[in-house]
């Protein structure tokens, strides 16, 4: 299991939290995902054998947010 | 049919637009509703014989936004 913290721009309200946590949390191999709205960060715990970090970033991007 | 523009605080993203336009638009007597995210305004066209302005304000408030 790996942990990473992504800087994500554009998350501005509770709906954004739901969109990001919901979509990333549904990915197979993602154990935990937590959005910190104030600092614009997404903490993810995942199994790198099942899901790639690129896939996680792509999923956030698909919700309309910029991953730095 | 009456038209009014409400100042609403806290709408910050596309999800907020969907939440406000969706909930107000579903009210019986509301003909049109349009959110302007940049200026924080909600324009509503409604039939005052069917729905009150108070009901419209309450619906926006219930979504978590402050109507001025």
mmCIF file of N, CA and C in Angstrom:
data_model
loop_
_atom_site.group_PDB
_atom_site.id
_atom_site.type_symbol
_atom_site.label_atom_id
_atom_site.label_comp_id
_atom_site.label_asym_id
_atom_site.label_seq_id
_atom_site.Cartn_x
_atom_site.Cartn_y
_atom_site.Cartn_z
ATOM 1 N N UNK A 1 0.850 -1.202 0.000
ATOM 2 C CA UNK A 1 0.000 0.000 0.000
ATOM 3 C C UNK A 1 0.886 1.253 0.000
ATOM 4 N N UNK A 2 0.561 2.194 -0.845
ATOM 5 C CA UNK A 2 1.320 3.451 -0.888
ATOM 6 C C UNK A 2 0.420 4.618 -0.530
ATOM 7 N N UNK A 3 1.044 5.669 -0.022
ATOM 8 C CA UNK A 3 0.295 6.883 0.278
ATOM 9 C C UNK A 3 0.895 8.039 -0.506
ATOM 10 N N UNK A 4 0.037 8.871 -1.030
ATOM 11 C CA UNK A 4 0.549 10.065 -1.706
ATOM 12 C C UNK A 4 -0.407 11.227 -1.474
ATOM 13 N N UNK A 5 0.145 12.421 -1.563
ATOM 14 C CA UNK A 5 -0.698 13.611 -1.442
ATOM 15 C C UNK A 5 -0.574 14.427 -2.725
ATOM 16 N N UNK A 6 -1.711 14.653 -3.376
ATOM 17 C CA UNK A 6 -1.730 15.391 -4.631
ATOM 18 C C UNK A 6 -2.229 16.812 -4.396
ATOM 19 N N UNK A 7 -1.565 17.765 -5.037
ATOM 20 C CA UNK A 7 -2.069 19.141 -5.026
ATOM 21 C C UNK A 7 -3.078 19.265 -6.158
ATOM 22 N N UNK A 8 -4.292 19.705 -5.830
ATOM 23 C CA UNK A 8 -5.362 19.774 -6.836
ATOM 24 C C UNK A 8 -6.002 21.161 -6.802
ATOM 25 N N UNK A 9 -6.087 21.777 -7.975
ATOM 26 C CA UNK A 9 -6.691 23.106 -8.054
ATOM 27 C C UNK A 9 -8.152 23.053 -8.489
ATOM 28 N N UNK A 10 -8.938 23.977 -7.945
ATOM 29 C CA UNK A 10 -10.311 24.145 -8.415
ATOM 30 C C UNK A 10 -11.381 23.530 -7.521
ATOM 31 N N UNK A 11 -10.967 22.805 -6.481
ATOM 32 C CA UNK A 11 -11.981 22.241 -5.572
ATOM 33 C C UNK A 11 -12.422 23.366 -4.636
ATOM 34 N N UNK A 12 -13.716 23.691 -4.691
ATOM 35 C CA UNK A 12 -14.147 24.887 -3.972
ATOM 36 C C UNK A 12 -15.302 24.695 -3.002
ATOM 37 N N UNK A 13 -15.935 23.534 -3.033
ATOM 38 C CA UNK A 13 -17.092 23.378 -2.153
ATOM 39 C C UNK A 13 -17.338 21.909 -1.838
ATOM 40 N N UNK A 14 -18.321 21.650 -1.021
ATOM 41 C CA UNK A 14 -18.620 20.284 -0.613
ATOM 42 C C UNK A 14 -18.966 19.367 -1.768
ATOM 43 N N UNK A 15 -19.579 19.952 -2.827
ATOM 44 C CA UNK A 15 -19.889 19.121 -3.993
ATOM 45 C C UNK A 15 -18.612 18.633 -4.660
ATOM 46 N N UNK A 16 -17.583 19.478 -4.653
ATOM 47 C CA UNK A 16 -16.292 19.093 -5.252
ATOM 48 C C UNK A 16 -15.669 17.960 -4.453
ATOM 49 N N UNK A 17 -15.779 18.038 -3.135
ATOM 50 C CA UNK A 17 -15.262 16.969 -2.277
ATOM 51 C C UNK A 17 -15.939 15.646 -2.624
ATOM 52 N N UNK A 18 -17.262 15.688 -2.754
ATOM 53 C CA UNK A 18 -18.017 14.485 -3.089
ATOM 54 C C UNK A 18 -17.610 13.946 -4.460
ATOM 55 N N UNK A 19 -17.426 14.850 -5.427
ATOM 56 C CA UNK A 19 -17.065 14.429 -6.787
ATOM 57 C C UNK A 19 -15.706 13.738 -6.800
ATOM 58 N N UNK A 20 -14.730 14.311 -6.086
ATOM 59 C CA UNK A 20 -13.377 13.748 -6.092
ATOM 60 C C UNK A 20 -13.307 12.483 -5.233
ATOM 61 N N UNK A 21 -13.795 12.575 -4.016
ATOM 62 C CA UNK A 21 -13.735 11.395 -3.136
ATOM 63 C C UNK A 21 -14.557 10.240 -3.710
ATOM 64 N N UNK A 22 -15.705 10.563 -4.295
ATOM 65 C CA UNK A 22 -16.552 9.518 -4.863
ATOM 66 C C UNK A 22 -15.903 8.817 -6.042
ATOM 67 N N UNK A 23 -15.370 9.594 -6.989
ATOM 68 C CA UNK A 23 -14.814 8.990 -8.208
ATOM 69 C C UNK A 23 -13.513 8.246 -7.927
ATOM 70 N N UNK A 24 -12.635 8.831 -7.131
ATOM 71 C CA UNK A 24 -11.360 8.163 -6.818
ATOM 72 C C UNK A 24 -11.618 6.950 -5.918
ATOM 73 N N UNK A 25 -12.523 7.125 -4.973
ATOM 74 C CA UNK A 25 -12.828 6.037 -4.046
ATOM 75 C C UNK A 25 -13.410 4.805 -4.715
ATOM 76 N N UNK A 26 -14.017 5.004 -5.878
ATOM 77 C CA UNK A 26 -14.609 3.881 -6.618
ATOM 78 C C UNK A 26 -13.587 3.063 -7.398
ATOM 79 N N UNK A 27 -12.384 3.624 -7.576
ATOM 80 C CA UNK A 27 -11.354 2.908 -8.341
ATOM 81 C C UNK A 27 -10.909 1.654 -7.596
ATOM 82 N N UNK A 28 -10.817 0.570 -8.316
ATOM 83 C CA UNK A 28 -10.296 -0.662 -7.737
ATOM 84 C C UNK A 28 -8.833 -0.438 -7.370
ATOM 85 N N UNK A 29 -8.466 -0.785 -6.145
ATOM 86 C CA UNK A 29 -7.089 -0.600 -5.702
ATOM 87 C C UNK A 29 -6.898 0.624 -4.823
ATOM 88 N N UNK A 30 -7.907 1.502 -4.791
ATOM 89 C CA UNK A 30 -7.835 2.666 -3.898
ATOM 90 C C UNK A 30 -8.432 2.290 -2.549
ATOM 91 N N UNK A 31 -7.608 2.396 -1.524
ATOM 92 C CA UNK A 31 -8.032 2.016 -0.183
ATOM 93 C C UNK A 31 -8.752 3.166 0.522
ATOM 94 N N UNK A 32 -8.108 4.358 0.448
ATOM 95 C CA UNK A 32 -8.697 5.535 1.098
ATOM 96 C C UNK A 32 -8.412 6.796 0.300
ATOM 97 N N UNK A 33 -9.347 7.726 0.356
ATOM 98 C CA UNK A 33 -9.137 9.022 -0.289
ATOM 99 C C UNK A 33 -9.783 10.089 0.578
ATOM 100 N N UNK A 34 -9.029 11.168 0.773
ATOM 101 C CA UNK A 34 -9.508 12.229 1.648
ATOM 102 C C UNK A 34 -9.136 13.582 1.047
ATOM 103 N N UNK A 35 -10.145 14.432 0.871
ATOM 104 C CA UNK A 35 -9.904 15.767 0.311
ATOM 105 C C UNK A 35 -9.771 16.790 1.436
ATOM 106 N N UNK A 36 -8.730 17.608 1.347
ATOM 107 C CA UNK A 36 -8.605 18.764 2.231
ATOM 108 C C UNK A 36 -8.879 20.000 1.373
ATOM 109 N N UNK A 37 -10.086 20.528 1.550
ATOM 110 C CA UNK A 37 -10.557 21.623 0.702
ATOM 111 C C UNK A 37 -9.759 22.908 0.937
ATOM 112 N N UNK A 38 -9.410 23.163 2.191
ATOM 113 C CA UNK A 38 -8.735 24.426 2.530
ATOM 114 C C UNK A 38 -7.368 24.567 1.869
ATOM 115 N N UNK A 39 -6.617 23.477 1.859
ATOM 116 C CA UNK A 39 -5.269 23.558 1.284
ATOM 117 C C UNK A 39 -5.227 23.039 -0.158
ATOM 118 N N UNK A 40 -6.356 22.502 -0.640
ATOM 119 C CA UNK A 40 -6.390 21.993 -2.008
ATOM 120 C C UNK A 40 -5.569 20.733 -2.203
ATOM 121 N N UNK A 41 -5.742 19.798 -1.301
ATOM 122 C CA UNK A 41 -4.980 18.558 -1.396
ATOM 123 C C UNK A 41 -5.887 17.327 -1.349
ATOM 124 N N UNK A 42 -5.441 16.284 -2.050
ATOM 125 C CA UNK A 42 -6.142 15.003 -2.023
ATOM 126 C C UNK A 42 -5.154 13.938 -1.544
ATOM 127 N N UNK A 43 -5.431 13.353 -0.405
ATOM 128 C CA UNK A 43 -4.588 12.271 0.117
ATOM 129 C C UNK A 43 -5.174 10.936 -0.335
ATOM 130 N N UNK A 44 -4.317 10.110 -0.905
ATOM 131 C CA UNK A 44 -4.778 8.829 -1.432
ATOM 132 C C UNK A 44 -3.902 7.692 -0.922
ATOM 133 N N UNK A 45 -4.544 6.643 -0.495
ATOM 134 C CA UNK A 45 -3.845 5.421 -0.113
ATOM 135 C C UNK A 45 -4.289 4.353 -1.104
ATOM 136 N N UNK A 46 -3.321 3.742 -1.800
ATOM 137 C CA UNK A 46 -3.696 2.827 -2.876
ATOM 138 C C UNK A 46 -2.701 1.684 -3.014
ATOM 139 N N UNK A 47 -3.159 0.664 -3.721
ATOM 140 C CA UNK A 47 -2.330 -0.499 -3.998
ATOM 141 C C UNK A 47 -1.736 -0.337 -5.398
ATOM 142 N N UNK A 48 -0.435 -0.041 -5.508
ATOM 143 C CA UNK A 48 0.171 0.234 -6.806
ATOM 144 C C UNK A 48 0.183 -0.978 -7.733
ATOM 145 N N UNK A 49 -0.093 -2.157 -7.192
ATOM 146 C CA UNK A 49 -0.189 -3.342 -8.035
ATOM 147 C C UNK A 49 -1.525 -3.420 -8.763
ATOM 148 N N UNK A 50 -2.498 -2.637 -8.262
ATOM 149 C CA UNK A 50 -3.858 -2.691 -8.819
ATOM 150 C C UNK A 50 -4.218 -1.429 -9.595
ATOM 151 N N UNK A 51 -3.765 -0.278 -9.089
ATOM 152 C CA UNK A 51 -4.117 0.985 -9.737
ATOM 153 C C UNK A 51 -2.863 1.869 -9.793
ATOM 154 N N UNK A 52 -2.708 2.594 -10.881
ATOM 155 C CA UNK A 52 -1.537 3.471 -11.014
ATOM 156 C C UNK A 52 -1.864 4.877 -10.523
ATOM 157 N N UNK A 53 -0.816 5.605 -10.172
ATOM 158 C CA UNK A 53 -1.003 6.993 -9.765
ATOM 159 C C UNK A 53 -1.531 7.812 -10.943
ATOM 160 N N UNK A 54 -1.090 7.468 -12.145
ATOM 161 C CA UNK A 54 -1.587 8.159 -13.344
ATOM 162 C C UNK A 54 -3.100 7.997 -13.492
ATOM 163 N N UNK A 55 -3.591 6.811 -13.196
ATOM 164 C CA UNK A 55 -5.031 6.558 -13.303
ATOM 165 C C UNK A 55 -5.795 7.407 -12.273
ATOM 166 N N UNK A 56 -5.232 7.523 -11.087
ATOM 167 C CA UNK A 56 -5.856 8.334 -10.035
ATOM 168 C C UNK A 56 -5.889 9.809 -10.450
ATOM 169 N N UNK A 57 -4.758 10.285 -10.977
ATOM 170 C CA UNK A 57 -4.688 11.681 -11.439
ATOM 171 C C UNK A 57 -5.683 11.924 -12.578
ATOM 172 N N UNK A 58 -5.775 10.969 -13.481
ATOM 173 C CA UNK A 58 -6.680 11.082 -14.631
ATOM 174 C C UNK A 58 -8.137 11.158 -14.156
ATOM 175 N N UNK A 59 -8.457 10.381 -13.133
ATOM 176 C CA UNK A 59 -9.822 10.355 -12.596
ATOM 177 C C UNK A 59 -10.195 11.709 -11.987
ATOM 178 N N UNK A 60 -9.260 12.305 -11.285
ATOM 179 C CA UNK A 60 -9.493 13.637 -10.703
ATOM 180 C C UNK A 60 -9.647 14.661 -11.821
ATOM 181 N N UNK A 61 -8.775 14.565 -12.817
ATOM 182 C CA UNK A 61 -8.816 15.467 -13.968
ATOM 183 C C UNK A 61 -10.166 15.365 -14.689
ATOM 184 N N UNK A 62 -10.670 14.155 -14.821
ATOM 185 C CA UNK A 62 -11.950 13.924 -15.503
ATOM 186 C C UNK A 62 -13.127 14.578 -14.778
ATOM 187 N N UNK A 63 -12.962 14.824 -13.489
ATOM 188 C CA UNK A 63 -14.018 15.503 -12.725
ATOM 189 C C UNK A 63 -13.958 17.011 -12.912
ATOM 190 N N UNK A 64 -12.914 17.477 -13.606
ATOM 191 C CA UNK A 64 -12.810 18.899 -13.919
ATOM 192 C C UNK A 64 -11.813 19.684 -13.080
ATOM 193 N N UNK A 65 -10.893 18.982 -12.445
ATOM 194 C CA UNK A 65 -9.909 19.665 -11.592
ATOM 195 C C UNK A 65 -8.495 19.466 -12.117
ATOM 196 N N UNK A 66 -7.632 20.418 -11.821
ATOM 197 C CA UNK A 66 -6.251 20.345 -12.283
ATOM 198 C C UNK A 66 -5.350 19.753 -11.208
ATOM 199 N N UNK A 67 -4.730 18.631 -11.545
ATOM 200 C CA UNK A 67 -3.751 18.025 -10.647
ATOM 201 C C UNK A 67 -2.388 18.605 -11.000
ATOM 202 N N UNK A 68 -1.694 19.136 -10.002
ATOM 203 C CA UNK A 68 -0.381 19.754 -10.278
ATOM 204 C C UNK A 68 0.716 18.698 -10.420
ATOM 205 N N UNK B 1 -46.457 36.530 -14.621
ATOM 206 C CA UNK B 1 -45.082 36.058 -14.420
ATOM 207 C C UNK B 1 -44.227 37.210 -13.896
ATOM 208 N N UNK B 2 -43.437 36.917 -12.875
ATOM 209 C CA UNK B 2 -42.542 37.945 -12.337
ATOM 210 C C UNK B 2 -41.096 37.519 -12.498
ATOM 211 N N UNK B 3 -40.233 38.519 -12.549
ATOM 212 C CA UNK B 3 -38.805 38.235 -12.620
ATOM 213 C C UNK B 3 -38.115 38.881 -11.432
ATOM 214 N N UNK B 4 -37.166 38.173 -10.849
ATOM 215 C CA UNK B 4 -36.402 38.776 -9.773
ATOM 216 C C UNK B 4 -34.969 38.266 -9.832
ATOM 217 N N UNK B 5 -34.057 39.050 -9.296
ATOM 218 C CA UNK B 5 -32.658 38.624 -9.214
ATOM 219 C C UNK B 5 -32.252 38.605 -7.746
ATOM 220 N N UNK B 6 -31.822 37.443 -7.295
ATOM 221 C CA UNK B 6 -31.416 37.280 -5.895
ATOM 222 C C UNK B 6 -29.897 37.253 -5.789
ATOM 223 N N UNK B 7 -29.363 37.937 -4.780
ATOM 224 C CA UNK B 7 -27.934 37.845 -4.489
ATOM 225 C C UNK B 7 -27.750 36.627 -3.583
ATOM 226 N N UNK B 8 -26.883 35.719 -3.998
ATOM 227 C CA UNK B 8 -26.684 34.480 -3.241
ATOM 228 C C UNK B 8 -25.195 34.275 -2.990
ATOM 229 N N UNK B 9 -24.851 34.022 -1.733
ATOM 230 C CA UNK B 9 -23.456 33.803 -1.382
ATOM 231 C C UNK B 9 -23.123 32.319 -1.270
ATOM 232 N N UNK B 10 -21.903 31.975 -1.655
ATOM 233 C CA UNK B 10 -21.408 30.621 -1.429
ATOM 234 C C UNK B 10 -21.419 29.709 -2.647
ATOM 235 N N UNK B 11 -21.995 30.186 -3.753
ATOM 236 C CA UNK B 11 -21.972 29.354 -4.960
ATOM 237 C C UNK B 11 -20.595 29.511 -5.602
ATOM 238 N N UNK B 12 -19.885 28.396 -5.721
ATOM 239 C CA UNK B 12 -18.479 28.513 -6.125
ATOM 240 C C UNK B 12 -18.071 27.658 -7.319
ATOM 241 N N UNK B 13 -18.921 26.742 -7.739
ATOM 242 C CA UNK B 13 -18.494 25.866 -8.841
ATOM 243 C C UNK B 13 -19.709 25.359 -9.612
ATOM 244 N N UNK B 14 -19.431 24.597 -10.637
ATOM 245 C CA UNK B 14 -20.497 24.077 -11.483
ATOM 246 C C UNK B 14 -21.495 23.200 -10.752
ATOM 247 N N UNK B 15 -20.991 22.501 -9.701
ATOM 248 C CA UNK B 15 -21.909 21.666 -8.919
ATOM 249 C C UNK B 15 -22.922 22.532 -8.174
ATOM 250 N N UNK B 16 -22.475 23.698 -7.737
ATOM 251 C CA UNK B 16 -23.379 24.621 -7.035
ATOM 252 C C UNK B 16 -24.461 25.125 -7.992
ATOM 253 N N UNK B 17 -24.059 25.410 -9.217
ATOM 254 C CA UNK B 17 -25.022 25.850 -10.229
ATOM 255 C C UNK B 17 -26.090 24.771 -10.414
ATOM 256 N N UNK B 18 -25.642 23.525 -10.548
ATOM 257 C CA UNK B 18 -26.568 22.410 -10.737
ATOM 258 C C UNK B 18 -27.502 22.272 -9.527
ATOM 259 N N UNK B 19 -26.945 22.411 -8.323
ATOM 260 C CA UNK B 19 -27.744 22.265 -7.099
ATOM 261 C C UNK B 19 -28.833 23.334 -7.025
ATOM 262 N N UNK B 20 -28.480 24.578 -7.338
ATOM 263 C CA UNK B 20 -29.438 25.682 -7.238
ATOM 264 C C UNK B 20 -30.438 25.641 -8.395
ATOM 265 N N UNK B 21 -29.925 25.539 -9.612
ATOM 266 C CA UNK B 21 -30.839 25.529 -10.769
ATOM 267 C C UNK B 21 -31.753 24.310 -10.721
ATOM 268 N N UNK B 22 -31.216 23.175 -10.301
ATOM 269 C CA UNK B 22 -32.025 21.961 -10.239
ATOM 270 C C UNK B 22 -33.137 22.058 -9.215
ATOM 271 N N UNK B 23 -32.787 22.492 -8.004
ATOM 272 C CA UNK B 23 -33.789 22.516 -6.929
ATOM 273 C C UNK B 23 -34.846 23.594 -7.156
ATOM 274 N N UNK B 24 -34.420 24.783 -7.571
ATOM 275 C CA UNK B 24 -35.384 25.866 -7.809
ATOM 276 C C UNK B 24 -36.213 25.557 -9.058
ATOM 277 N N UNK B 25 -35.560 25.015 -10.064
ATOM 278 C CA UNK B 25 -36.251 24.698 -11.311
ATOM 279 C C UNK B 25 -37.344 23.656 -11.156
ATOM 280 N N UNK B 26 -37.208 22.823 -10.120
ATOM 281 C CA UNK B 26 -38.215 21.778 -9.876
ATOM 282 C C UNK B 26 -39.467 22.302 -9.182
ATOM 283 N N UNK B 27 -39.371 23.518 -8.634
ATOM 284 C CA UNK B 27 -40.530 24.070 -7.919
ATOM 285 C C UNK B 27 -41.669 24.351 -8.898
ATOM 286 N N UNK B 28 -42.855 23.949 -8.519
ATOM 287 C CA UNK B 28 -44.031 24.262 -9.312
ATOM 288 C C UNK B 28 -44.221 25.776 -9.319
ATOM 289 N N UNK B 29 -44.398 26.357 -10.507
ATOM 290 C CA UNK B 29 -44.581 27.798 -10.602
ATOM 291 C C UNK B 29 -43.320 28.538 -11.028
ATOM 292 N N UNK B 30 -42.186 27.842 -11.011
ATOM 293 C CA UNK B 30 -40.944 28.467 -11.478
ATOM 294 C C UNK B 30 -40.785 28.175 -12.968
ATOM 295 N N UNK B 31 -40.734 29.251 -13.733
ATOM 296 C CA UNK B 31 -40.650 29.109 -15.191
ATOM 297 C C UNK B 31 -39.203 28.948 -15.643
ATOM 298 N N UNK B 32 -38.332 29.825 -15.111
ATOM 299 C CA UNK B 32 -36.919 29.776 -15.497
ATOM 300 C C UNK B 32 -36.032 30.166 -14.329
ATOM 301 N N UNK B 33 -34.859 29.561 -14.271
ATOM 302 C CA UNK B 33 -33.889 29.935 -13.242
ATOM 303 C C UNK B 33 -32.506 29.848 -13.863
ATOM 304 N N UNK B 34 -31.701 30.887 -13.591
ATOM 305 C CA UNK B 34 -30.375 30.961 -14.191
ATOM 306 C C UNK B 34 -29.386 31.501 -13.160
ATOM 307 N N UNK B 35 -28.328 30.744 -12.931
ATOM 308 C CA UNK B 35 -27.308 31.175 -11.968
ATOM 309 C C UNK B 35 -26.169 31.872 -12.692
ATOM 310 N N UNK B 36 -25.772 33.023 -12.175
ATOM 311 C CA UNK B 36 -24.552 33.685 -12.637
ATOM 312 C C UNK B 36 -23.514 33.527 -11.527
ATOM 313 N N UNK B 37 -22.589 32.597 -11.782
ATOM 314 C CA UNK B 37 -21.620 32.214 -10.754
ATOM 315 C C UNK B 37 -20.663 33.358 -10.433
ATOM 316 N N UNK B 38 -20.258 34.085 -11.471
ATOM 317 C CA UNK B 38 -19.246 35.135 -11.295
ATOM 318 C C UNK B 38 -19.715 36.251 -10.372
ATOM 319 N N UNK B 39 -20.960 36.660 -10.527
ATOM 320 C CA UNK B 39 -21.454 37.761 -9.716
ATOM 321 C C UNK B 39 -22.265 37.276 -8.512
ATOM 322 N N UNK B 40 -22.511 35.962 -8.431
ATOM 323 C CA UNK B 40 -23.255 35.421 -7.297
ATOM 324 C C UNK B 40 -24.725 35.798 -7.321
ATOM 325 N N UNK B 41 -25.330 35.635 -8.490
ATOM 326 C CA UNK B 41 -26.743 35.986 -8.609
ATOM 327 C C UNK B 41 -27.562 34.839 -9.190
ATOM 328 N N UNK B 42 -28.810 34.797 -8.755
ATOM 329 C CA UNK B 42 -29.750 33.812 -9.301
ATOM 330 C C UNK B 42 -30.948 34.574 -9.865
ATOM 331 N N UNK B 43 -31.149 34.463 -11.160
ATOM 332 C CA UNK B 43 -32.297 35.105 -11.799
ATOM 333 C C UNK B 43 -33.427 34.092 -11.882
ATOM 334 N N UNK B 44 -34.608 34.515 -11.417
ATOM 335 C CA UNK B 44 -35.749 33.596 -11.397
ATOM 336 C C UNK B 44 -36.969 34.250 -12.042
ATOM 337 N N UNK B 45 -37.640 33.489 -12.881
ATOM 338 C CA UNK B 45 -38.902 33.921 -13.477
ATOM 339 C C UNK B 45 -39.952 32.963 -12.937
ATOM 340 N N UNK B 46 -40.959 33.501 -12.274
ATOM 341 C CA UNK B 46 -41.914 32.616 -11.599
ATOM 342 C C UNK B 46 -43.328 33.191 -11.611
ATOM 343 N N UNK B 47 -44.259 32.312 -11.341
ATOM 344 C CA UNK B 47 -45.663 32.693 -11.271
ATOM 345 C C UNK B 47 -46.027 32.902 -9.797
ATOM 346 N N UNK B 48 -46.200 34.158 -9.362
ATOM 347 C CA UNK B 48 -46.450 34.446 -7.944
ATOM 348 C C UNK B 48 -47.772 33.882 -7.428
ATOM 349 N N UNK B 49 -48.628 33.456 -8.337
ATOM 350 C CA UNK B 49 -49.877 32.823 -7.911
ATOM 351 C C UNK B 49 -49.661 31.367 -7.511
ATOM 352 N N UNK B 50 -48.531 30.807 -7.925
ATOM 353 C CA UNK B 50 -48.266 29.386 -7.677
ATOM 354 C C UNK B 50 -47.154 29.176 -6.648
ATOM 355 N N UNK B 51 -46.136 30.035 -6.706
ATOM 356 C CA UNK B 51 -44.999 29.881 -5.792
ATOM 357 C C UNK B 51 -44.600 31.253 -5.246
ATOM 358 N N UNK B 52 -44.222 31.285 -3.984
ATOM 359 C CA UNK B 52 -43.840 32.567 -3.385
ATOM 360 C C UNK B 52 -42.326 32.777 -3.492
ATOM 361 N N UNK B 53 -41.917 34.033 -3.406
ATOM 362 C CA UNK B 53 -40.498 34.345 -3.413
ATOM 363 C C UNK B 53 -39.828 33.748 -2.171
ATOM 364 N N UNK B 54 -40.561 33.753 -1.064
ATOM 365 C CA UNK B 54 -40.031 33.132 0.158
ATOM 366 C C UNK B 54 -39.717 31.653 -0.035
ATOM 367 N N UNK B 55 -40.579 30.953 -0.748
ATOM 368 C CA UNK B 55 -40.361 29.525 -1.006
ATOM 369 C C UNK B 55 -39.112 29.325 -1.864
ATOM 370 N N UNK B 56 -38.913 30.201 -2.827
ATOM 371 C CA UNK B 56 -37.738 30.130 -3.703
ATOM 372 C C UNK B 56 -36.467 30.376 -2.883
ATOM 373 N N UNK B 57 -36.519 31.403 -2.026
ATOM 374 C CA UNK B 57 -35.357 31.709 -1.170
ATOM 375 C C UNK B 57 -35.046 30.554 -0.228
ATOM 376 N N UNK B 58 -36.089 29.968 0.324
ATOM 377 C CA UNK B 58 -35.936 28.846 1.256
ATOM 378 C C UNK B 58 -35.295 27.646 0.548
ATOM 379 N N UNK B 59 -35.684 27.428 -0.701
ATOM 380 C CA UNK B 59 -35.144 26.302 -1.468
ATOM 381 C C UNK B 59 -33.637 26.479 -1.705
ATOM 382 N N UNK B 60 -33.239 27.697 -2.011
ATOM 383 C CA UNK B 60 -31.813 27.986 -2.210
ATOM 384 C C UNK B 60 -31.073 27.817 -0.887
ATOM 385 N N UNK B 61 -31.659 28.334 0.171
ATOM 386 C CA UNK B 61 -31.069 28.207 1.506
ATOM 387 C C UNK B 61 -30.890 26.739 1.898
ATOM 388 N N UNK B 62 -31.878 25.918 1.560
ATOM 389 C CA UNK B 62 -31.821 24.486 1.891
ATOM 390 C C UNK B 62 -30.669 23.775 1.184
ATOM 391 N N UNK B 63 -30.204 24.339 0.074
ATOM 392 C CA UNK B 63 -29.070 23.743 -0.640
ATOM 393 C C UNK B 63 -27.742 24.151 0.008
ATOM 394 N N UNK B 64 -27.812 25.050 0.992
ATOM 395 C CA UNK B 64 -26.607 25.440 1.718
ATOM 396 C C UNK B 64 -26.034 26.796 1.345
ATOM 397 N N UNK B 65 -26.847 27.628 0.710
ATOM 398 C CA UNK B 65 -26.355 28.945 0.300
ATOM 399 C C UNK B 65 -27.126 30.058 1.005
ATOM 400 N N UNK B 66 -26.450 31.192 1.172
ATOM 401 C CA UNK B 66 -27.076 32.318 1.856
ATOM 402 C C UNK B 66 -27.678 33.294 0.858
ATOM 403 N N UNK B 67 -28.985 33.477 0.962
ATOM 404 C CA UNK B 67 -29.668 34.463 0.133
ATOM 405 C C UNK B 67 -29.670 35.789 0.886
ATOM 406 N N UNK B 68 -29.185 36.834 0.240
ATOM 407 C CA UNK B 68 -29.107 38.146 0.916
ATOM 408 C C UNK B 68 -30.456 38.834 0.949
#
